[in-house]
């Protein structure tokens, strides 16, 4: 064993003595952490390379792992749990020194395939950290759903929970990753019906009278009088321990001769209406929405894993916040340069080939969050035509080619983007620098790559 180990919690778990026996005076060390001190600072101070959590309280374990996964410096740290039922929040359950060493070596080897892993790698957003984590855990962990009685859907994703405590928009985010071909379905887990308005699965079901909508109904045997044809609940015919028709007062002594009993019917005690089938109504506990069961939304729960496309982006230094632009009429920079150069030559022959360029610089300010960037990308997608093309030259700069578009048309798009409301009190122009360029002002473009470099920092 050639790595330092930190133990958070008591050192009295199964296999602890075996772990201690591996320690030599000149080799790696084991540190027992103080529960009252910050776990991240203790890890960094003692150069911990593997952490073992012997914690009985679920909330404390999740809080501890969340602190680690929220740190740009140590979010990929291998974390083991002593309790098997907490493995869904960590990398694995600690069982032996051999098993721990094997997993550590595999994770270290995968981590070394990342570009600039020791640098900052633009990992301020939790989405990038999480996807990078899944990349380094290939074959060990995937994005698996777990039963969660507290969740509105009764399912949650524990690994996301330790990266991001607010799970409000997790389903939407996973949906976007599927659409962007970053995630693919690994396994079907469950399907269920949920509220059509708030997606909650916490629903009450009730039966109603189809006439007056009362829920005060009962299923009972009915009697049919052969003499007058009267039919009603059995209880209404019972008089002094014998059946008497409530309409014609005939004594009903022999079933099959005087009366019969049709199939069970429903009877409303509020309006006295009889019916064969009630209306089945659902009522959401979370938002109070009521609707027929046919109107409920059907949802499916799956386990997910990274696609090859995602693994490629991550291995070369993915910035998730900016990668969302790569699915909007995206072409690689080389083709983008060719389009500009070709359009420039065609414009010389025919003015109708005039085009415009939009340069979108996204601020790398730490206060700009990924949700705001995603909102801008979706708004950009909404205003672009199928013929418009986009590329990303570097981490924070997006270029858009608008063919057959004079500068006036480009300014309309620019204004729409600038006025996007990204958060309370802030528009897109507060976190972006968007500028439009006309091909008529650029002249004949001999080298589009050099041109874009020159325009990149032009005010």
Coordinates of C-alpha atoms in Angstrom, one line a residue:
X1 CA 0.0 0.0 0.0
X2 CA 1.5 3.3 -1.1
X3 CA -1.0 5.9 -0.3
X4 CA -2.2 7.9 2.8
X5 CA -5.6 6.9 4.2
X6 CA -8.0 9.1 6.2
X7 CA -10.6 7.6 8.5
X8 CA -13.6 9.8 9.3
X9 CA -15.3 8.3 12.4
X10 CA -14.3 5.7 14.9
X11 CA -11.5 3.2 14.0
X12 CA -13.4 0.1 15.2
X13 CA -14.8 -1.3 12.0
X14 CA -14.2 -4.7 10.5
X15 CA -10.8 -4.9 8.8
X16 CA -9.4 -2.0 10.7
X17 CA -6.6 -4.1 12.3
X18 CA -5.6 -5.4 8.9
X19 CA -5.4 -1.9 7.6
X20 CA -3.2 -0.8 10.5
X21 CA -0.8 -3.7 9.9
X22 CA 0.0 -2.3 6.5
X23 CA 1.5 0.8 7.9
X24 CA 5.2 1.1 8.3
X25 CA 7.3 3.8 9.9
X26 CA 8.6 5.1 6.5
X27 CA 5.6 4.3 4.3
X28 CA 2.1 5.7 4.0
X29 CA 0.1 6.7 7.1
X30 CA -3.5 6.4 8.4
X31 CA -5.0 9.5 9.9
X32 CA -8.1 9.5 12.2
X33 CA -10.0 12.7 11.5
X34 CA -11.7 14.9 14.1
X35 CA -15.4 15.0 13.4
X36 CA -15.6 18.6 14.6
X37 CA -13.0 19.9 12.2
X38 CA -13.5 20.6 8.4
X39 CA -13.0 17.4 6.5
X40 CA -11.6 19.1 3.3
X41 CA -8.9 21.0 5.2
X42 CA -7.9 17.8 7.0
X43 CA -7.6 15.9 3.8
X44 CA -5.5 18.6 2.1
X45 CA -3.3 19.2 5.1
X46 CA -2.4 15.5 5.5
X47 CA -2.3 14.7 1.7
X48 CA -5.0 12.1 2.0
X49 CA -5.4 9.9 -1.1
X50 CA -8.2 7.6 0.1
X51 CA -11.0 8.3 2.6
X52 CA -12.9 5.7 4.7
X53 CA -16.1 6.9 6.3
X54 CA -17.3 5.0 9.4
X55 CA -20.4 7.1 10.0
X56 CA -23.7 5.8 11.2
X57 CA -25.8 8.9 10.6
X58 CA -26.9 9.1 6.9
X59 CA -27.2 13.0 6.9
X60 CA -23.6 13.3 8.3
X61 CA -22.2 11.0 5.7
X62 CA -24.0 12.8 2.8
X63 CA -22.9 16.1 4.2
X64 CA -19.3 14.9 4.4
X65 CA -19.2 13.4 0.9
X66 CA -20.9 16.6 -0.5
X67 CA -18.1 18.8 1.0
X68 CA -15.5 16.6 -0.8
X69 CA -17.4 16.5 -4.2
X70 CA -17.9 20.3 -4.0
X71 CA -14.2 21.0 -3.8
X72 CA -12.4 21.7 -7.1
X73 CA -9.2 20.3 -5.6
X74 CA -10.3 16.9 -4.2
X75 CA -13.7 16.1 -5.7
X76 CA -12.2 13.0 -7.4
X77 CA -10.9 11.6 -4.1
X78 CA -11.8 7.9 -3.6
X79 CA -14.3 7.6 -0.8
X80 CA -15.3 4.3 0.9
X81 CA -18.1 3.6 3.3
X82 CA -18.0 1.0 6.1
X83 CA -21.8 0.6 6.1
X84 CA -22.9 -1.3 3.0
X85 CA -26.3 0.6 2.8
X86 CA -24.3 3.9 2.3
X87 CA -22.4 2.6 -0.7
X88 CA -24.8 4.4 -3.1
X89 CA -23.3 7.7 -1.9
X90 CA -19.6 6.6 -2.1
X91 CA -17.3 4.7 -4.4
X92 CA -17.5 1.4 -2.7
X93 CA -17.9 -0.4 0.6
X94 CA -14.6 -1.0 2.5
X95 CA -14.1 -4.8 2.8
X96 CA -10.3 -5.4 2.7
X97 CA -7.0 -3.7 2.0
X98 CA -6.6 -5.6 -1.2
X99 CA -10.0 -4.5 -2.5
X100 CA -9.3 -0.8 -1.5
X101 CA -5.9 -0.9 -3.2
X102 CA -7.3 -2.4 -6.4
X103 CA -10.0 0.3 -6.7
X104 CA -7.6 3.1 -5.9
X105 CA -5.2 1.9 -8.6
X106 CA -8.0 1.7 -11.2
X107 CA -9.3 5.2 -10.3
X108 CA -5.8 6.7 -10.4
X109 CA -5.1 5.2 -13.8
X110 CA -8.3 6.6 -15.2
X111 CA -7.7 10.0 -13.6
X112 CA -4.4 10.2 -15.4
X113 CA -6.1 10.0 -18.8
X114 CA -7.7 13.4 -18.2
X115 CA -6.1 16.5 -19.7
X116 CA -4.7 19.1 -17.2
X117 CA -6.3 17.2 -14.3
X118 CA -3.9 19.0 -11.9
X119 CA -5.1 22.4 -13.2
X120 CA -8.4 24.0 -12.5
X121 CA -10.0 22.5 -15.7
X122 CA -13.0 24.8 -15.5
X123 CA -14.7 22.7 -12.8
X124 CA -16.5 25.5 -10.9
X125 CA -19.9 24.0 -12.0
X126 CA -21.1 20.8 -10.3
X127 CA -22.2 19.3 -13.6
X128 CA -18.7 19.2 -15.0
X129 CA -17.4 17.8 -11.7
X130 CA -20.1 15.1 -11.7
X131 CA -19.6 14.1 -15.3
X132 CA -15.8 13.9 -14.8
X133 CA -16.4 11.8 -11.7
X134 CA -18.5 9.3 -13.7
X135 CA -15.7 9.2 -16.3
X136 CA -13.1 8.2 -13.8
X137 CA -15.5 5.6 -12.2
X138 CA -16.3 3.8 -15.5
X139 CA -16.9 0.2 -14.7
X140 CA -17.3 1.0 -11.0
X141 CA -20.2 3.5 -10.8
X142 CA -23.0 4.7 -13.0
X143 CA -25.8 7.1 -12.6
X144 CA -28.2 4.8 -10.8
X145 CA -31.7 5.5 -9.4
X146 CA -32.6 4.5 -5.9
X147 CA -35.8 4.3 -4.0
X148 CA -36.3 7.5 -1.9
X149 CA -39.4 7.7 0.2
X150 CA -38.8 11.5 0.7
X151 CA -38.6 12.4 -3.0
X152 CA -41.8 13.4 -4.8
X153 CA -41.2 10.7 -7.3
X154 CA -40.1 8.1 -4.7
X155 CA -36.8 7.8 -6.7
X156 CA -33.7 9.8 -6.6
X157 CA -30.1 9.7 -7.8
X158 CA -27.8 9.4 -4.7
X159 CA -24.6 10.2 -6.6
X160 CA -26.1 13.5 -7.9
X161 CA -27.2 14.3 -4.3
X162 CA -23.7 14.3 -3.0
X163 CA -22.6 16.7 -5.8
X164 CA -25.6 19.0 -5.8
X165 CA -28.0 19.2 -2.8
X166 CA -30.8 21.0 -4.7
X167 CA -32.4 18.3 -6.8
X168 CA -35.2 20.5 -8.1
X169 CA -34.2 20.4 -11.8
X170 CA -32.3 17.1 -11.8
X171 CA -34.8 15.3 -14.1
X172 CA -34.7 18.2 -16.6
X173 CA -30.9 18.2 -16.5
X174 CA -30.7 14.4 -17.1
X175 CA -33.2 14.9 -20.0
X176 CA -30.9 17.5 -21.5
X177 CA -27.9 15.2 -21.2
X178 CA -29.8 12.5 -23.0
X179 CA -30.8 14.9 -25.8
X180 CA -27.2 16.1 -26.1
X181 CA -26.0 12.4 -26.2
X182 CA -24.0 12.7 -23.1
X183 CA -25.9 10.1 -21.2
X184 CA -27.5 6.8 -22.5
X185 CA -29.9 4.4 -20.8
X186 CA -28.1 1.6 -19.1
X187 CA -31.1 -0.2 -17.5
X188 CA -34.8 0.2 -17.1
X189 CA -35.8 0.5 -13.4
X190 CA -39.5 1.4 -13.0
X191 CA -42.4 3.1 -14.6
X192 CA -45.1 5.0 -12.7
X193 CA -47.9 7.5 -13.0
X194 CA -47.5 11.0 -11.5
X195 CA -49.3 14.4 -11.3
X196 CA -49.8 16.1 -14.6
X197 CA -48.8 19.4 -13.1
X198 CA -45.9 18.9 -10.7
X199 CA -44.7 15.4 -11.5
X200 CA -45.3 14.1 -8.0
X201 CA -46.1 10.5 -7.4
X202 CA -47.6 11.2 -4.0
X203 CA -51.2 10.8 -5.2
X204 CA -54.5 9.8 -3.5
X205 CA -57.0 7.9 -5.5
X206 CA -60.8 8.0 -4.8
X207 CA -64.0 6.9 -6.4
X208 CA -66.8 9.4 -7.2
X209 CA -70.4 9.3 -8.1
X210 CA -70.6 10.2 -11.9
X211 CA -73.8 12.2 -11.2
X212 CA -73.1 14.4 -8.2
X213 CA -69.3 13.8 -7.8
X214 CA -69.6 12.8 -4.2
X215 CA -67.1 10.3 -2.8
X216 CA -69.8 9.0 -0.3
X217 CA -70.5 5.8 -2.3
X218 CA -70.6 2.1 -1.6
X219 CA -70.6 -1.1 -3.5
X220 CA -73.6 -3.2 -2.6
X221 CA -75.9 -6.0 -3.8
X222 CA -79.0 -4.8 -5.7
X223 CA -82.4 -6.4 -5.8
X224 CA -84.7 -6.4 -8.9
X225 CA -88.4 -6.8 -8.3
X226 CA -90.1 -8.9 -11.0
X227 CA -93.5 -7.5 -10.3
X228 CA -92.9 -3.8 -11.0
X229 CA -89.3 -3.8 -12.3
X230 CA -88.0 -1.7 -9.4
X231 CA -84.3 -2.0 -8.7
X232 CA -82.3 -0.7 -5.7
X233 CA -79.8 -1.5 -3.0
X234 CA -80.6 -4.6 -1.0
X235 CA -80.7 -2.7 2.3
X236 CA -83.7 -0.6 1.0
X237 CA -85.8 -3.8 0.4
X238 CA -85.2 -5.3 3.8
X239 CA -88.2 -4.8 6.1
X240 CA -88.8 -6.9 9.3
X241 CA -86.2 -9.5 8.2
X242 CA -87.8 -10.0 4.8
X243 CA -87.6 -8.4 1.4
X244 CA -90.4 -6.1 0.4
X245 CA -90.5 -4.0 -2.8
X246 CA -90.3 -0.3 -1.9
X247 CA -92.5 0.6 -4.9
X248 CA -95.3 -2.0 -5.1
X249 CA -95.0 -3.5 -1.6
X250 CA -94.8 -7.1 -3.0
X251 CA -93.2 -9.5 -0.7
X252 CA -90.2 -11.0 -2.4
X253 CA -89.9 -14.5 -1.0
X254 CA -88.3 -16.6 -3.8
X255 CA -85.2 -15.6 -5.7
X256 CA -85.7 -16.4 -9.3
X257 CA -89.5 -16.2 -9.0
X258 CA -90.2 -12.9 -7.2
X259 CA -86.9 -11.2 -7.7
X260 CA -83.3 -11.6 -8.7
X261 CA -79.9 -10.1 -7.7
X262 CA -78.1 -8.6 -10.6
X263 CA -74.3 -7.9 -10.4
X264 CA -73.1 -5.6 -7.6
X265 CA -73.7 -2.0 -8.3
X266 CA -72.5 1.2 -6.8
X267 CA -74.9 3.4 -4.8
X268 CA -74.4 7.1 -3.9
X269 CA -75.6 7.9 -0.4
X270 CA -75.6 11.6 -1.3
X271 CA -77.9 11.7 -4.3
X272 CA -79.3 8.1 -4.3
X273 CA -77.9 7.5 -7.8
X274 CA -77.1 3.9 -8.8
X275 CA -74.4 3.1 -11.3
X276 CA -72.1 0.3 -12.5
X277 CA -68.7 2.1 -12.5
X278 CA -67.6 5.1 -10.5
X279 CA -65.3 7.8 -11.7
X280 CA -61.8 7.2 -10.4
X281 CA -60.1 10.5 -9.5
X282 CA -56.5 11.3 -8.5
X283 CA -55.5 14.1 -6.1
X284 CA -51.9 15.2 -5.8
X285 CA -50.8 15.6 -2.2
X286 CA -48.1 18.2 -3.2
X287 CA -50.1 20.6 -5.4
X288 CA -53.7 19.6 -4.8
X289 CA -54.4 19.1 -8.5
X290 CA -57.3 16.8 -9.2
X291 CA -57.8 14.9 -12.5
X292 CA -59.1 11.7 -14.0
X293 CA -56.6 8.9 -13.8
X294 CA -56.4 8.9 -17.6
X295 CA -54.9 12.3 -17.4
X296 CA -52.0 11.3 -15.2
X297 CA -48.5 11.5 -16.7
X298 CA -46.5 8.3 -17.1
X299 CA -42.9 8.5 -16.2
X300 CA -40.0 6.0 -16.5
X301 CA -37.0 5.6 -14.2
X302 CA -33.7 4.4 -15.7
X303 CA -30.1 4.0 -14.7
X304 CA -27.7 5.9 -17.0
X305 CA -24.1 5.8 -18.1
X306 CA -21.8 8.1 -20.1
X307 CA -21.8 7.9 -23.9
X308 CA -18.5 7.7 -25.9
X309 CA -19.2 11.3 -27.0
X310 CA -19.3 12.4 -23.4
X311 CA -16.1 10.5 -22.5
X312 CA -14.3 12.2 -25.4
X313 CA -15.4 15.7 -24.2
X314 CA -14.4 14.9 -20.7
X315 CA -11.0 13.4 -21.5
X316 CA -10.0 16.6 -23.4
X317 CA -11.2 19.0 -20.7
X318 CA -14.9 19.3 -20.8
X319 CA -16.6 22.5 -19.6
X320 CA -20.2 21.4 -19.4
X321 CA -21.5 24.9 -19.2
X322 CA -20.0 25.8 -22.6
X323 CA -20.6 22.4 -24.2
X324 CA -24.3 23.0 -24.3
X325 CA -23.7 25.3 -27.3
X326 CA -22.1 22.4 -29.2
X327 CA -25.5 20.9 -30.0
X328 CA -26.9 23.9 -31.8
X329 CA -26.2 23.6 -35.5
X330 CA -22.6 22.9 -34.5
X331 CA -19.8 22.3 -37.0
X332 CA -16.1 21.9 -36.3
X333 CA -14.0 25.1 -36.5
X334 CA -12.3 23.9 -39.7
X335 CA -15.6 23.7 -41.6
X336 CA -16.7 27.0 -40.1
X337 CA -13.6 28.7 -41.5
X338 CA -14.3 27.2 -44.9
X339 CA -17.9 28.5 -44.9
X340 CA -16.7 32.0 -44.1
X341 CA -14.0 32.0 -46.8
X342 CA -16.4 30.5 -49.4
X343 CA -19.2 33.0 -48.6
X344 CA -16.7 35.8 -48.8
X345 CA -15.7 34.8 -52.3
X346 CA -19.3 34.3 -53.4
X347 CA -20.2 37.7 -52.1
X348 CA -17.7 39.3 -54.4
X349 CA -19.6 37.8 -57.3
X350 CA -23.1 38.2 -55.9
X351 CA -24.1 40.6 -53.1
X352 CA -27.0 38.3 -52.1
X353 CA -24.3 36.0 -50.5
X354 CA -23.6 38.7 -47.8
X355 CA -23.5 37.3 -44.3
X356 CA -23.0 38.3 -40.7
X357 CA -21.1 36.9 -37.8
X358 CA -22.0 36.9 -34.2
X359 CA -19.3 36.7 -31.5
X360 CA -20.6 35.6 -28.1
X361 CA -18.1 35.8 -25.3
X362 CA -19.3 34.1 -22.1
X363 CA -17.9 35.5 -18.9
X364 CA -15.8 33.1 -16.9
X365 CA -16.7 34.9 -13.7
X366 CA -17.2 32.5 -10.8
X367 CA -20.7 34.1 -10.2
X368 CA -22.0 32.9 -13.6
X369 CA -23.6 29.6 -13.1
X370 CA -24.3 26.8 -15.6
X371 CA -28.1 27.2 -15.5
X372 CA -27.8 30.8 -16.8
X373 CA -25.5 29.6 -19.6
X374 CA -27.9 26.8 -20.5
X375 CA -30.8 29.3 -20.7
X376 CA -28.8 31.5 -23.1
X377 CA -28.0 28.5 -25.3
X378 CA -31.6 27.4 -25.4
X379 CA -32.7 31.0 -26.4
X380 CA -30.0 31.1 -29.1
X381 CA -31.3 27.8 -30.5
X382 CA -34.8 29.2 -30.6
X383 CA -33.8 32.2 -32.8
X384 CA -31.4 30.5 -35.2
X385 CA -32.5 29.1 -38.5
X386 CA -31.5 25.7 -39.9
X387 CA -29.0 27.3 -42.2
X388 CA -27.2 29.2 -39.5
X389 CA -24.1 27.6 -38.2
X390 CA -22.2 27.7 -34.9
X391 CA -18.8 26.8 -33.7
X392 CA -16.7 27.2 -30.5
X393 CA -13.2 28.3 -31.0
X394 CA -12.1 28.2 -27.4
X395 CA -13.5 27.6 -24.0
X396 CA -15.6 30.8 -23.6
X397 CA -16.1 32.1 -27.2
X398 CA -18.9 31.0 -29.5
X399 CA -19.2 32.2 -33.2
X400 CA -22.4 32.1 -35.2
X401 CA -22.5 32.4 -39.0
X402 CA -25.7 34.0 -40.4
X403 CA -25.8 33.4 -44.2
X404 CA -27.7 35.8 -46.4
X405 CA -28.2 38.1 -43.4
X406 CA -27.3 41.8 -43.5
X407 CA -26.1 43.5 -40.4
X408 CA -29.6 44.8 -39.5
X409 CA -30.8 41.2 -39.2
X410 CA -27.8 40.2 -37.1
X411 CA -28.5 43.1 -34.7
X412 CA -32.1 41.8 -34.2
X413 CA -30.7 38.5 -33.1
X414 CA -28.1 40.3 -30.9
X415 CA -30.8 42.3 -29.2
X416 CA -32.9 39.2 -28.5
X417 CA -30.0 37.5 -26.9
X418 CA -29.0 40.5 -24.8
X419 CA -32.5 40.9 -23.3
X420 CA -32.8 37.2 -22.2
X421 CA -33.7 37.2 -18.5
X422 CA -31.2 34.8 -16.9
X423 CA -32.0 35.5 -13.3
X424 CA -33.7 38.0 -11.0
X425 CA -32.3 41.4 -11.8
X426 CA -29.9 40.2 -14.5
X427 CA -30.1 39.9 -18.3
X428 CA -27.8 38.0 -20.7
X429 CA -25.9 41.1 -21.5
X430 CA -24.7 41.2 -17.9
X431 CA -22.7 38.0 -18.4
X432 CA -21.9 38.0 -22.1
X433 CA -20.2 40.3 -24.6
X434 CA -22.0 39.9 -28.0
X435 CA -20.9 41.7 -31.1
X436 CA -22.1 41.5 -34.7
X437 CA -19.8 41.8 -37.8
X438 CA -20.9 42.4 -41.4
X439 CA -19.2 40.6 -44.3
X440 CA -19.4 43.8 -46.2
X441 CA -17.0 45.4 -43.7
X442 CA -14.7 42.4 -43.7
X443 CA -13.9 42.3 -47.4
X444 CA -12.5 39.2 -49.0
X445 CA -11.5 36.7 -46.3
X446 CA -8.3 34.8 -47.1
X447 CA -7.8 33.2 -43.8
X448 CA -10.9 32.9 -41.6
X449 CA -9.0 31.4 -38.7
X450 CA -6.8 34.5 -38.4
X451 CA -9.7 36.8 -38.9
X452 CA -11.7 35.3 -36.0
X453 CA -8.6 35.6 -33.8
X454 CA -8.4 39.3 -34.7
X455 CA -12.1 39.8 -34.1
X456 CA -12.2 37.9 -30.9
X457 CA -11.0 40.8 -28.7
X458 CA -12.4 43.6 -30.8
X459 CA -14.7 45.9 -28.9

